[in-house]
Coordinates of C-alpha atoms and ligand atoms in Angstrom, one line a residue:
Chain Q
X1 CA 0.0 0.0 0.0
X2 CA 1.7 3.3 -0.8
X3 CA 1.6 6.1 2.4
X4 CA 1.1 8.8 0.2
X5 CA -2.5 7.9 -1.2
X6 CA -4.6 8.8 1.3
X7 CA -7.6 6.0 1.9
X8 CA -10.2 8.4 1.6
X9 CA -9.6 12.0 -0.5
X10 CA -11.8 15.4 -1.5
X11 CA -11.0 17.7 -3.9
X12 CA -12.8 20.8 -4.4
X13 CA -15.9 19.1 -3.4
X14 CA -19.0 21.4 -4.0
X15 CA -22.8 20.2 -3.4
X16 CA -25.4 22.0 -4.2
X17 CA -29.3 21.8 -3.6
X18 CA -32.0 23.3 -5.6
X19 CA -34.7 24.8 -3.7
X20 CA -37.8 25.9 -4.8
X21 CA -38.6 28.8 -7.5
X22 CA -35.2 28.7 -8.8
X23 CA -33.0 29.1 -6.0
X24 CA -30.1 26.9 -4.8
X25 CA -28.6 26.4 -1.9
X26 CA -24.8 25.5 -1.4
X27 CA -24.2 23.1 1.3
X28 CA -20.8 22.4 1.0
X29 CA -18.0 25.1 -0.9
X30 CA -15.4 23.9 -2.3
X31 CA -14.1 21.1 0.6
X32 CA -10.7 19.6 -0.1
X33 CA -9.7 16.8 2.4
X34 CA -8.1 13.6 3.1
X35 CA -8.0 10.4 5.8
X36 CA -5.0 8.6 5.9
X37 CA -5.1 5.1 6.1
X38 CA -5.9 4.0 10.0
X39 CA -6.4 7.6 11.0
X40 CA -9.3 8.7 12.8
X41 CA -10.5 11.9 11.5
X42 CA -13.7 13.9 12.6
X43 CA -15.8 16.7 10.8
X44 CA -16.7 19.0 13.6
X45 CA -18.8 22.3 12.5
X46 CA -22.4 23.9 13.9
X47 CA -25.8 22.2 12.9
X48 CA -26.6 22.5 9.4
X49 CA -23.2 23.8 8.1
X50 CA -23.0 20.0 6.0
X51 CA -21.1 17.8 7.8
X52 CA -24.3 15.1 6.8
X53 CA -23.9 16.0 3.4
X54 CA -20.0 15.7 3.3
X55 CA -20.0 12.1 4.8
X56 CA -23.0 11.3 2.5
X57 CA -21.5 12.2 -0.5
X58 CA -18.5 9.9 0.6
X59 CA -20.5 7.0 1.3
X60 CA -21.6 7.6 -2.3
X61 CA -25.3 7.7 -1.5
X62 CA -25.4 11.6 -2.1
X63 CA -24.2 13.4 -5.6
X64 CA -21.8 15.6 -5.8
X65 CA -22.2 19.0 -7.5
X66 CA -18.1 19.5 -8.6
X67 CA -14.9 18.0 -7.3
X68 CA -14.1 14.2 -6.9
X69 CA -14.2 12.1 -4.0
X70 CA -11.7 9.3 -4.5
X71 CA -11.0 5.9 -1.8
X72 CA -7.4 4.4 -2.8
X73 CA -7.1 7.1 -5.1
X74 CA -9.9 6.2 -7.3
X75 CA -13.0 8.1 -7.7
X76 CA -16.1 6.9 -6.4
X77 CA -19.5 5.8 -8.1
X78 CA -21.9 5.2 -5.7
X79 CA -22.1 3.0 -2.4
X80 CA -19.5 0.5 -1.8
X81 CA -19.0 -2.3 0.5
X82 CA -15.6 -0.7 1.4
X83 CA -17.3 1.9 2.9
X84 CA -19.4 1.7 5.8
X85 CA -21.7 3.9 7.5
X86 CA -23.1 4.1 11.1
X87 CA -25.9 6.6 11.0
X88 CA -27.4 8.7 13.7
X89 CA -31.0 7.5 13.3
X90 CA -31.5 3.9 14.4
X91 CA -31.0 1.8 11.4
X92 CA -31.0 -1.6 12.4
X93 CA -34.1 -4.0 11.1
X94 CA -37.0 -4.3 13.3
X95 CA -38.0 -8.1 11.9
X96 CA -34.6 -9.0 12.5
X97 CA -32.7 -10.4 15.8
X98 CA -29.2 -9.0 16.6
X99 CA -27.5 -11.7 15.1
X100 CA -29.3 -11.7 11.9
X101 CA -28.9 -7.7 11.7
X102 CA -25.0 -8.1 12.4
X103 CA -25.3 -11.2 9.2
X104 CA -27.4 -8.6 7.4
X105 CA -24.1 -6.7 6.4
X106 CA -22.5 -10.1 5.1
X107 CA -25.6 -10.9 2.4
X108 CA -23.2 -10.2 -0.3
X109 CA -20.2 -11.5 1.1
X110 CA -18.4 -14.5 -0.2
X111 CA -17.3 -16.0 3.2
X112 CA -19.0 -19.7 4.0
X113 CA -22.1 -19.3 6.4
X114 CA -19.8 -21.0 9.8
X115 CA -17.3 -18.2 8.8
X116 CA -20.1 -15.9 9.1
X117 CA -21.7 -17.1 12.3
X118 CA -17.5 -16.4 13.7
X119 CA -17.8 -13.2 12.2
X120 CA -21.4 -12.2 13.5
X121 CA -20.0 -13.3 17.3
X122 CA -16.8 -11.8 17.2
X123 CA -18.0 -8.2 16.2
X124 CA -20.8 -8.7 19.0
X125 CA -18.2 -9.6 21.4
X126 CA -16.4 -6.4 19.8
X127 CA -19.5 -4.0 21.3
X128 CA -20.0 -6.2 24.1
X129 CA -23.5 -7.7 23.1
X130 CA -22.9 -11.7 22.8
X131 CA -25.3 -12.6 25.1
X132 CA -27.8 -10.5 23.0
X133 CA -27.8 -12.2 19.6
X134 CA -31.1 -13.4 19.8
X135 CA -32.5 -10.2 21.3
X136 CA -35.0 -7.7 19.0
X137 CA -33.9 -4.7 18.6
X138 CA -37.0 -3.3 20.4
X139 CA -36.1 -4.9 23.4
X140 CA -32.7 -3.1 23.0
X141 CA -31.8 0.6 24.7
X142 CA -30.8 3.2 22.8
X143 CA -26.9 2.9 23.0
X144 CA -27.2 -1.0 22.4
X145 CA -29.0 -0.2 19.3
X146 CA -25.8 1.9 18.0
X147 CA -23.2 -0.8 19.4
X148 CA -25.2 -3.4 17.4
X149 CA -25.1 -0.9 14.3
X150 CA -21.3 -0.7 14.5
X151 CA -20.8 -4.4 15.0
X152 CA -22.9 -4.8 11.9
X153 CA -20.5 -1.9 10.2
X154 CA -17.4 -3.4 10.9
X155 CA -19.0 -7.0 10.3
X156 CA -18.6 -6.2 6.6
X157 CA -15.0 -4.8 7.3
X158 CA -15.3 -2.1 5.4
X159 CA -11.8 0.3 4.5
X160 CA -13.2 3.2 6.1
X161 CA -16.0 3.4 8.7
X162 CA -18.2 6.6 7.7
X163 CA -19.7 7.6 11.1
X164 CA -22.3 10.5 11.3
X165 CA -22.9 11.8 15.0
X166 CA -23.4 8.1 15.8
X167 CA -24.2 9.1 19.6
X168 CA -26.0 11.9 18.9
X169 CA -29.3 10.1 20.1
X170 CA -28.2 9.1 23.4
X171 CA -27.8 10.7 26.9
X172 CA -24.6 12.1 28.1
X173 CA -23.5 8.8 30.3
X174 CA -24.3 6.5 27.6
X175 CA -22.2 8.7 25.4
X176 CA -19.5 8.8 27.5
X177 CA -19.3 4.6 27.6
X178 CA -19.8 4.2 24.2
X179 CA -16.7 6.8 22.8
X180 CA -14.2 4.6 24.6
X181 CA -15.8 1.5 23.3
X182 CA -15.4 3.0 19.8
X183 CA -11.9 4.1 21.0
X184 CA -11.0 0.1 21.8
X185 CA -12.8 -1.3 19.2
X186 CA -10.8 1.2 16.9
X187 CA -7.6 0.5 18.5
X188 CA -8.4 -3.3 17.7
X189 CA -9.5 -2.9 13.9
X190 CA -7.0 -0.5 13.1
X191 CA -9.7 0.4 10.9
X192 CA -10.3 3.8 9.0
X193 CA -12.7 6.7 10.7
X194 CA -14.4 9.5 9.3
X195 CA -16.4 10.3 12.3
X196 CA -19.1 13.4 12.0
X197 CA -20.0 15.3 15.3
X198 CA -20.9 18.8 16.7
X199 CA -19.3 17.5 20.3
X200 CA -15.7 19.3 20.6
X201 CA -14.8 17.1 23.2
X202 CA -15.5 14.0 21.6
X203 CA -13.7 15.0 18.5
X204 CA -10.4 15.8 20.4
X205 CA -10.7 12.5 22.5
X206 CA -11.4 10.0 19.6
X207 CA -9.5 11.8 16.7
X208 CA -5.8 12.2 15.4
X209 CA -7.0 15.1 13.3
X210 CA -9.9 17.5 13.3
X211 CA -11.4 19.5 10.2
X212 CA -13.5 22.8 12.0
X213 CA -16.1 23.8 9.8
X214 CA -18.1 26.7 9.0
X215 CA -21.8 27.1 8.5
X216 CA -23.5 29.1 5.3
X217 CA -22.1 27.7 3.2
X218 CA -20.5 24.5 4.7
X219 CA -16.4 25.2 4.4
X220 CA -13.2 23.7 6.3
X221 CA -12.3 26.5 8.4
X222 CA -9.3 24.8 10.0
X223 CA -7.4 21.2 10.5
X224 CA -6.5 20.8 13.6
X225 CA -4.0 18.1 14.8
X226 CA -4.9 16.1 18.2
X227 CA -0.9 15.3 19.4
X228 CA -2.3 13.5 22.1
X229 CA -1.0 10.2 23.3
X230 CA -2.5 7.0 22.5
X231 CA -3.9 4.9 23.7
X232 CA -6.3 7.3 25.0
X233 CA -9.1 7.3 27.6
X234 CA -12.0 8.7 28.2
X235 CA -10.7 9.3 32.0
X236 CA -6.9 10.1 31.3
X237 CA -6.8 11.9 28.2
X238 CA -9.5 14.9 29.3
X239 CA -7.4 15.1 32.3
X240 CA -4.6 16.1 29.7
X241 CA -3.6 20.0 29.9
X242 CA -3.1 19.9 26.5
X243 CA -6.6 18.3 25.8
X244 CA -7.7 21.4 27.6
X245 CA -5.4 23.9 25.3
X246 CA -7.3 22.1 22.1
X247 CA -10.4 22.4 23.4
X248 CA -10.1 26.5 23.8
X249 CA -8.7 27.0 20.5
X250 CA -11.4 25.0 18.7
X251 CA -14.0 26.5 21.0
X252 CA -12.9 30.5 20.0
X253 CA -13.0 28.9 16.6
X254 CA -16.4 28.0 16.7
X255 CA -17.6 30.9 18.6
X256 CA -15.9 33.3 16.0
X257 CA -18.2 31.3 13.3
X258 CA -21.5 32.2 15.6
X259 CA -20.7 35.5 15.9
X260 CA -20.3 36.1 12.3
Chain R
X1 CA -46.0 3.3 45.0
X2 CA -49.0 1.5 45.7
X3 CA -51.2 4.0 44.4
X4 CA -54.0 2.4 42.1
X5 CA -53.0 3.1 38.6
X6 CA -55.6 4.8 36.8
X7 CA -57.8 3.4 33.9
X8 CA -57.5 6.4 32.0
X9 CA -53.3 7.4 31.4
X10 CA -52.8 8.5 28.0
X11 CA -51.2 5.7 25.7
X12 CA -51.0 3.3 29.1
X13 CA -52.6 -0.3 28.4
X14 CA -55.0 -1.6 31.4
X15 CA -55.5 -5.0 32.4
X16 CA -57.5 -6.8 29.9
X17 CA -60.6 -7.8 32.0
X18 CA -61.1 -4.1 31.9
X19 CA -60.4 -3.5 28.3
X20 CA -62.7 -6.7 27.3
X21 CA -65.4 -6.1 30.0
X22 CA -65.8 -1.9 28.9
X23 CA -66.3 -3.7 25.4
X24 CA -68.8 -6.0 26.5
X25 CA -70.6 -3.8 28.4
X26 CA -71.5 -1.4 25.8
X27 CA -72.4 -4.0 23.3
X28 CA -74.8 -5.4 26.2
X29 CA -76.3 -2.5 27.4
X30 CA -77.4 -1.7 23.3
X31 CA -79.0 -5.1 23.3
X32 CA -80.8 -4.4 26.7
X33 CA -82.1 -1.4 25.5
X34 CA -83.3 -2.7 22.4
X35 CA -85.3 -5.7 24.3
X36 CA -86.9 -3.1 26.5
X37 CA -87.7 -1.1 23.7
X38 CA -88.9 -3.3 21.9
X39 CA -90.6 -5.6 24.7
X40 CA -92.5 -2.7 26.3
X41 CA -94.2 -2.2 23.1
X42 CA -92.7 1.8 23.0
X43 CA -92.2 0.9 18.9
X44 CA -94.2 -1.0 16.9
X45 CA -92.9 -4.2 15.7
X46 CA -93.1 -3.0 11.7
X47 CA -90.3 -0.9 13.0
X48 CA -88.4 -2.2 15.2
X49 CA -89.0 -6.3 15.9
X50 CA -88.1 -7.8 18.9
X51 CA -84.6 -9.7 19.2
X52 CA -86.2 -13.0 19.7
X53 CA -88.4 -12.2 16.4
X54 CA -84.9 -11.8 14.7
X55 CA -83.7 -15.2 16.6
X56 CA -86.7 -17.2 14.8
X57 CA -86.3 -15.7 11.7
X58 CA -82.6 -16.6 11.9
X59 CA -83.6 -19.8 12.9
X60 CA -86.0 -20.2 9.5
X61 CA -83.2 -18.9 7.2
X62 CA -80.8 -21.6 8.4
X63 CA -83.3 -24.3 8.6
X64 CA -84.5 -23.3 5.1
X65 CA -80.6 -22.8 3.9
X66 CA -81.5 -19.5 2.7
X67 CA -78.8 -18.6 5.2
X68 CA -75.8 -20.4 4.1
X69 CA -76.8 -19.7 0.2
X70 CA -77.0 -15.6 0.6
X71 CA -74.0 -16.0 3.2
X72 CA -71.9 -18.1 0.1
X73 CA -72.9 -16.1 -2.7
X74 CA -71.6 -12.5 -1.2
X75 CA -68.5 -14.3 0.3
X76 CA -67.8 -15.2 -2.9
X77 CA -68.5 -12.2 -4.4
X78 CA -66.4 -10.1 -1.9
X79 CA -63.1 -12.5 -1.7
X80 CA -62.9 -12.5 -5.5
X81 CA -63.7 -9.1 -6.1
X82 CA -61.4 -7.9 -3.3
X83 CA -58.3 -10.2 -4.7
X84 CA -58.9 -8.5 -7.9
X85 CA -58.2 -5.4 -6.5
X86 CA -55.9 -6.5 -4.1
X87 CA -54.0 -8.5 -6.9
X88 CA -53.8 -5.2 -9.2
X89 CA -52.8 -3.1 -6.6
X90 CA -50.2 -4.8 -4.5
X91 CA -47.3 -4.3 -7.7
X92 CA -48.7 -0.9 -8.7
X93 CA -48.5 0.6 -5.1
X94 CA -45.0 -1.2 -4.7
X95 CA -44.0 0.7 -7.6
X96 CA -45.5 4.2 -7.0
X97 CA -44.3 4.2 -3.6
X98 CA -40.4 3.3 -4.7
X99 CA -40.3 4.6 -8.3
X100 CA -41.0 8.5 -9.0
X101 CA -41.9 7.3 -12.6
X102 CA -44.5 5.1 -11.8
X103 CA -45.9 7.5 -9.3
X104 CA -45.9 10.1 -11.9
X105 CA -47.6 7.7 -14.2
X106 CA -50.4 6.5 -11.8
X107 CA -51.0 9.3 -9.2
X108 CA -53.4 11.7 -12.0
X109 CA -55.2 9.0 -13.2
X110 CA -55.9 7.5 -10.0
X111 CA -56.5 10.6 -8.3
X112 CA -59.4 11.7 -11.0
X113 CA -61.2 8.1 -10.9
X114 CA -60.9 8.2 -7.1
X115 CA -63.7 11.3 -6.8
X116 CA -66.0 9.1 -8.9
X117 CA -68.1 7.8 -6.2
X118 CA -68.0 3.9 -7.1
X119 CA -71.6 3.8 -6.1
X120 CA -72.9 6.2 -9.0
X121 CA -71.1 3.2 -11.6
X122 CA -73.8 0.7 -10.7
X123 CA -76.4 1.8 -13.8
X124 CA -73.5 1.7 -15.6
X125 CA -71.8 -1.6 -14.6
X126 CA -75.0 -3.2 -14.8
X127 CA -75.6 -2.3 -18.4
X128 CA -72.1 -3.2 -19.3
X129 CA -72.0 -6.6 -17.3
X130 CA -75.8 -7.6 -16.1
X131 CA -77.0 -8.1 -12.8
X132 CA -74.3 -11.1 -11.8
X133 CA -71.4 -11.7 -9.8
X134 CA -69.3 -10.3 -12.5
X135 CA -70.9 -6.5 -12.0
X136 CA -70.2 -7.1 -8.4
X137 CA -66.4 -7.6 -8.8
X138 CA -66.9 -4.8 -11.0
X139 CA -68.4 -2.7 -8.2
X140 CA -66.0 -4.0 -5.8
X141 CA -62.7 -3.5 -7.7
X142 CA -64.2 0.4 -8.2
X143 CA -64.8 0.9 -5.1
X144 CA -61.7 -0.4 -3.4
X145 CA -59.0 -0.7 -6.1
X146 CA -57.8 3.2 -6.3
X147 CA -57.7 3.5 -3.0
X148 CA -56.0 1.0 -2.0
X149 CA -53.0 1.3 -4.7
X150 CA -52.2 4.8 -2.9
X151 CA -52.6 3.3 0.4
X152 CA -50.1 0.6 -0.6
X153 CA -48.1 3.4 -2.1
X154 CA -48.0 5.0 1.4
X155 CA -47.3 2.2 3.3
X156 CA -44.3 1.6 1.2
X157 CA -43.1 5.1 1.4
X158 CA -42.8 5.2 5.0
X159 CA -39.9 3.0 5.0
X160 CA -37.3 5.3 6.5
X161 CA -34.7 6.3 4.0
X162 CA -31.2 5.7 6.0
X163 CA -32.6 1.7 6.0
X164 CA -32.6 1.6 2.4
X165 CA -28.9 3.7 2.0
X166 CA -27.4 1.4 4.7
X167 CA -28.4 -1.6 2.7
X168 CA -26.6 -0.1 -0.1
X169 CA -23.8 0.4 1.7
X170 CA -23.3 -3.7 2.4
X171 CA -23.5 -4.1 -1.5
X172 CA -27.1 -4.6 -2.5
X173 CA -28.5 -4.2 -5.3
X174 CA -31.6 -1.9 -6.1
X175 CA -34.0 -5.6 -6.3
X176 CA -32.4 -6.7 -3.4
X177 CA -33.1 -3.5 -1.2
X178 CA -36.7 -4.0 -2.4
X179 CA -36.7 -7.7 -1.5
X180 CA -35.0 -8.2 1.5
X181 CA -35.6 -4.7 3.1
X182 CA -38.7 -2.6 1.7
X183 CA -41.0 -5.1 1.4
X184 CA -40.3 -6.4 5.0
X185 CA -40.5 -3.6 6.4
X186 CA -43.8 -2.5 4.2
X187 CA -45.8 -5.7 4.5
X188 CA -47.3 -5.0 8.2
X189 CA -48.9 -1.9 7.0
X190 CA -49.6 -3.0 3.3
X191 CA -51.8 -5.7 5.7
X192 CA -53.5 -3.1 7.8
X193 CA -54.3 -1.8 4.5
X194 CA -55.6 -5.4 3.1
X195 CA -57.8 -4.7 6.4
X196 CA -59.3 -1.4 5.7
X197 CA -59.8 -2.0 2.1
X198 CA -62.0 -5.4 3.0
X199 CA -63.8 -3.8 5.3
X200 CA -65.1 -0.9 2.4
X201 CA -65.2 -3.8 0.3
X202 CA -68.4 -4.9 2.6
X203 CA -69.8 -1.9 1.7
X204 CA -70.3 -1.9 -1.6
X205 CA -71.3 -5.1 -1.8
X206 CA -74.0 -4.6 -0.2
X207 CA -74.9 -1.2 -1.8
X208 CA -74.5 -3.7 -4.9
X209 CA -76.8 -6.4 -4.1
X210 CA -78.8 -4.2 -2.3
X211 CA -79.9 -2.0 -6.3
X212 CA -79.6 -5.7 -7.6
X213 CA -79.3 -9.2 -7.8
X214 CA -80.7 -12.4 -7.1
X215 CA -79.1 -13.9 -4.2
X216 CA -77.1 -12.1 -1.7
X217 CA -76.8 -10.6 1.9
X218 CA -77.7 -7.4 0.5
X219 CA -80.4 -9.3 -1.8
X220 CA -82.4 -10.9 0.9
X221 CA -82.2 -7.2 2.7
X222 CA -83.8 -5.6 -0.2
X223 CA -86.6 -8.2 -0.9
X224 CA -87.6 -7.9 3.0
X225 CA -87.8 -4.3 2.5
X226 CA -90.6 -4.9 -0.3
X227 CA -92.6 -7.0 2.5
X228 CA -92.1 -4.8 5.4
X229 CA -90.0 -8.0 6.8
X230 CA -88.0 -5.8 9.1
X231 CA -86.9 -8.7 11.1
X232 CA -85.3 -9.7 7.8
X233 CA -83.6 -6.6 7.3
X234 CA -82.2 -6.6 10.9
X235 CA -81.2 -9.8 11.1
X236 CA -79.4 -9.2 7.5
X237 CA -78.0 -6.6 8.9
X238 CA -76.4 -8.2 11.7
X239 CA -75.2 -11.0 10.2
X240 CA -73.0 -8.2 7.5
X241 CA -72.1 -6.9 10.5
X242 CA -71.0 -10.1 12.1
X243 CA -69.3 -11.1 9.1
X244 CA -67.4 -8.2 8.8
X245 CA -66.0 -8.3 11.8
X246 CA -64.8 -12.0 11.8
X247 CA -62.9 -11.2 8.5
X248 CA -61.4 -8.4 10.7
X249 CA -60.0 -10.0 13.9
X250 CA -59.2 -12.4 10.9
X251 CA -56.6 -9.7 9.7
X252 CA -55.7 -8.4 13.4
X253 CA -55.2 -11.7 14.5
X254 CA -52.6 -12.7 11.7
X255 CA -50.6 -9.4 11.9
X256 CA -50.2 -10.0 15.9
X257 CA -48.7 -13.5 14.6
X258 CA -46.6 -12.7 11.8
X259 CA -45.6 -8.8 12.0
X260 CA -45.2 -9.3 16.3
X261 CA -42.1 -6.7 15.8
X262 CA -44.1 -4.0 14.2
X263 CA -46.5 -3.8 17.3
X264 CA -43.7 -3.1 19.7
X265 CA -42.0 -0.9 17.9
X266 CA -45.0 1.3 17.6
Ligands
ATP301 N1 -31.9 17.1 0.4 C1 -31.7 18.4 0.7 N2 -32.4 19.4 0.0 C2 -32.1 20.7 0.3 N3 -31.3 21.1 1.2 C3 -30.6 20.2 1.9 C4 -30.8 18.8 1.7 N4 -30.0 18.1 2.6 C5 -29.4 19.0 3.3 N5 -29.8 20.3 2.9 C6 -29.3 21.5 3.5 O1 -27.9 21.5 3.5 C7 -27.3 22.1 4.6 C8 -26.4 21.1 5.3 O2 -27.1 20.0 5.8 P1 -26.5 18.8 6.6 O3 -27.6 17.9 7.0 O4 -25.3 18.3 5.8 O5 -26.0 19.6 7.9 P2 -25.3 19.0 9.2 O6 -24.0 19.7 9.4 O7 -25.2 17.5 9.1 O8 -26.3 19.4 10.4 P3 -26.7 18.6 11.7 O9 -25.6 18.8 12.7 O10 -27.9 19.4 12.2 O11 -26.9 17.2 11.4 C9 -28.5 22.5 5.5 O12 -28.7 23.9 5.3 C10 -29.6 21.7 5.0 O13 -30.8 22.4 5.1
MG302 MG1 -26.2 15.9 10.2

């Protein structure tokens, strides 16, 4: 694999969306960025300013207007199995178990069914919810529901795990458990994160690099390097002086952006 | 706590003697009334006959086999004119509801028959077709059919969007998507909607064999009429009623078996 393509790439990325009589609406201006292989990268930006649209458009299941979106350096058509995507909104199947949602992501897969009851079981064990397999999800709590959705994710082990604000449903204790499980399940999978989220503090504690953005249209405003040690926890690394340091300067970022 | 809890919390089940016996209740306390009305000689029996009046003639009709013969004919009538219907509309609604063509194709046509009331294309159906079971169907398949494509539209429309883009995102095709995840996730309201649409179905069946035919539920109603039979009419009546509502716990009784998920996730 060579370093210097990045795993996932934009350039000059523009979507726009027509609105009624005529007008148009630009969601996202000209966004150039990239995710190295095994890095953990979050979009972090105000409501609306189209951090949705930027991952969308990545997972291939939104347009875009201009620009290219390339994975391996290759430009995308359309959803792929190397990319997957945890979404905000519950998304698992209500007719299916646990189990069966997790084998849901391996329908296309070429692996023998035993090698894909090993695989459902070890991403449960992943998120913690073995003993669940045969569960509904509407027997589930909210943040099981989301562990069950990543296990299902990374069941397909995709290249790059598209996150967007995958906690942003859940109450702040429930939040707090599940960013270090995504930490330690990251650290395991050595997998590929674009993770989407208006939470400064969880972007600084799960990523190795932040894009700020800005709202009206939807631009990168800055790219922020988290030089904080790994392995990180939730615990430890806020504890950090410097966590503190990146937390001001993204904040006065952000707050520069509402007052404008 | 050990407070009581109330009968009346919004959204809160109760304990099912209470949700059955409320139910009872009511349907008792209409057929007490209507015994004392009746018995106390308030309304003359041309108008209202007395419930054991209705008993013996219900007694007569399936002694004579009247009964079973009216019963047959509109069940018949109904269950083939409603598959029709049903039949036609199950692949066009899939369509309109996951294809903008189709929709665009469908939704003005269907939307300027739908305002035709189905009722007003008896005179008509029964100079096309005669007075036999193939008018009813006719009648039938008018009265239901355009509803119940946009209904089945609806239903499949409500499938939430992000479960369609995540199956995408595992490799599926379009088909696929449609097989293993809309139409899943549809069928438990497409069969609410089999429910609804029968229940009309009863309807104008009977408003059909009620202007005309020779055998029939509605039929026997509208012959008693002619004879001032009203225990005729009333006991026809009950019996559409009755049947009705078998072929609905019917319905509510299979989507409690098959579609348990959708219920809790309510
Ligand atoms: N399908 C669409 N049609 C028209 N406008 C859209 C559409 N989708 C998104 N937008 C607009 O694009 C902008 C960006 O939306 P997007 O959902 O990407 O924001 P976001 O950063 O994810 O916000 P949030 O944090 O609230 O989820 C918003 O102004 C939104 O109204
Ligand atoms: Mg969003």
């Amino acid at each position: 694999m060579n370093a210097s393509i990045p795993k996932l790439e934009f350039e000059h990325v523009w979507k726009r969306f027509s609105l009624a009589r005529g007008r148009e609406l630009i969601a996202v201006q000209d966004v150039s960025l990239f995710v190295q292989a095994n890095e953990f990268v979050s979009l972090l930006g105000p409501s609306g300013c189209g951090k949705s649209t930027l991952l969308m458009m990545s997972a291939g299941l939104e347009t875009v207007s201009e620009g290219v979106i390339r994975v391996n350096g290759r430009p995308i058509h359309g959803p792929g199995r190397e990319r997957g995507v945890v979404f905000q909104s519950y998304t698992l199947f209500p007719w299916l178990n646990v189990a069966e949602n997790v084998r849901f992501a391996l329908l296309k897969s070429k692996l023998e069914r035993a090698e894909q009851d090993q695989q459902v079981e070890l991403y449960l064990q992943r998120v913690g919810l073995r003993e669940f397999a045969q569960a509904m999800p509407n027997q589930l709590s909210g943040g099981m529901r989301q562990r069950v959705a990543i296990a299902r994710a990374l069941a397909a082990q995709p290249e790059i795990l598209l996150m967007d604000e995958p906690f942003g449903a859940l109450d702040a204790q429930t939040r707090l458990l599940m960013q270090d499980l995504l930490l330690q399940v990251w650290q395991q999978e050595q997998t590929t994160v674009l993770f989407v989220t208006h939470d400064v503090e969880e972007a600084i504690l799960l990523s190795d690099r932040i894009y700020v953005m800005s709202a009206r249209p939807g631009r990168i405003k800055a790219e922020i390097p988290v030089d904080l040690p790994r392995p990180r926890s939730l615990l430890e690394t806020e504890a950090l002086p410097r966590f503190a340091e990146l937390r001001q300067q993204i904040l006065a970022l952000l707050r520069a952006e509402v007052q404008l | 706590m050990d407070k009581r809890p109330s009968l009346l919390e919004l959204r809160t089940t109760i304990p099912a003697h209470w949700y059955w016996g409320a139910g009872m209740s009511l349907i008792a306390l209409f057929l007490l009334s209507w015994v004392i009305l009746s018995g106390l000689g308030l309304v003359s029996r041309i108008f209202l006959p007395s419930p054991l009046a209705v008993g013996q003639e219900l007694i007569r009709q399936i002694e004579s086999g009247i009964l079973w013969q009216d019963a047959l004919a509109s069940l018949y009538r109904i269950t083939l004119g409603w598959l029709f219907s049903t039949l036609l509309a199950l692949p066009i609604g899939i369509l309109m509801g996951n294809f903008h063509f189709f929709e665009g194709l469908f939704e003005p046509f269907i939307d300027l028959v739908r305002y035709m009331p189905a009722v007003a294309f008896i005179p008509l159906t029964i100079l096309w077709l005669g007075i036999g079971d193939t008018q009813k169907f006719a009648i039938l398949f008018i009265g239901t059919f355009f509803q119940e494509v946009l209904m089945i539209a609806d239903n499949v429309k409500t499938v939430p969007r992000e479960w369609i883009q995540v199956s995408y995102t595992f490799g599926l095709n379009k088909w696929e998507v449609l097989r293993k995840v809309i139409l899943p996730a549809a069928l438990p309201g497409i069969w609410d909607t089999f429910r609804i649409t029968l229940g009309w179905a009863w309807t104008y069946l009977v408003v059909a064999e009620l202007v005309a035919a020779n055998v029939g539920l509605g039929y026997r109603i509208m012959r008693a009429q002619r004879f001032l039979e009203t225990e005729t009419i009333l006991l026809g009546i009950l019996i559409i009623g009755f049947m009705g509502l078998v072929t609905d716990y019917l319905f509510k009784l299979t989507y409690k078996r098959f579609f348990g998920w959708a219920i809790q996730s309510r």
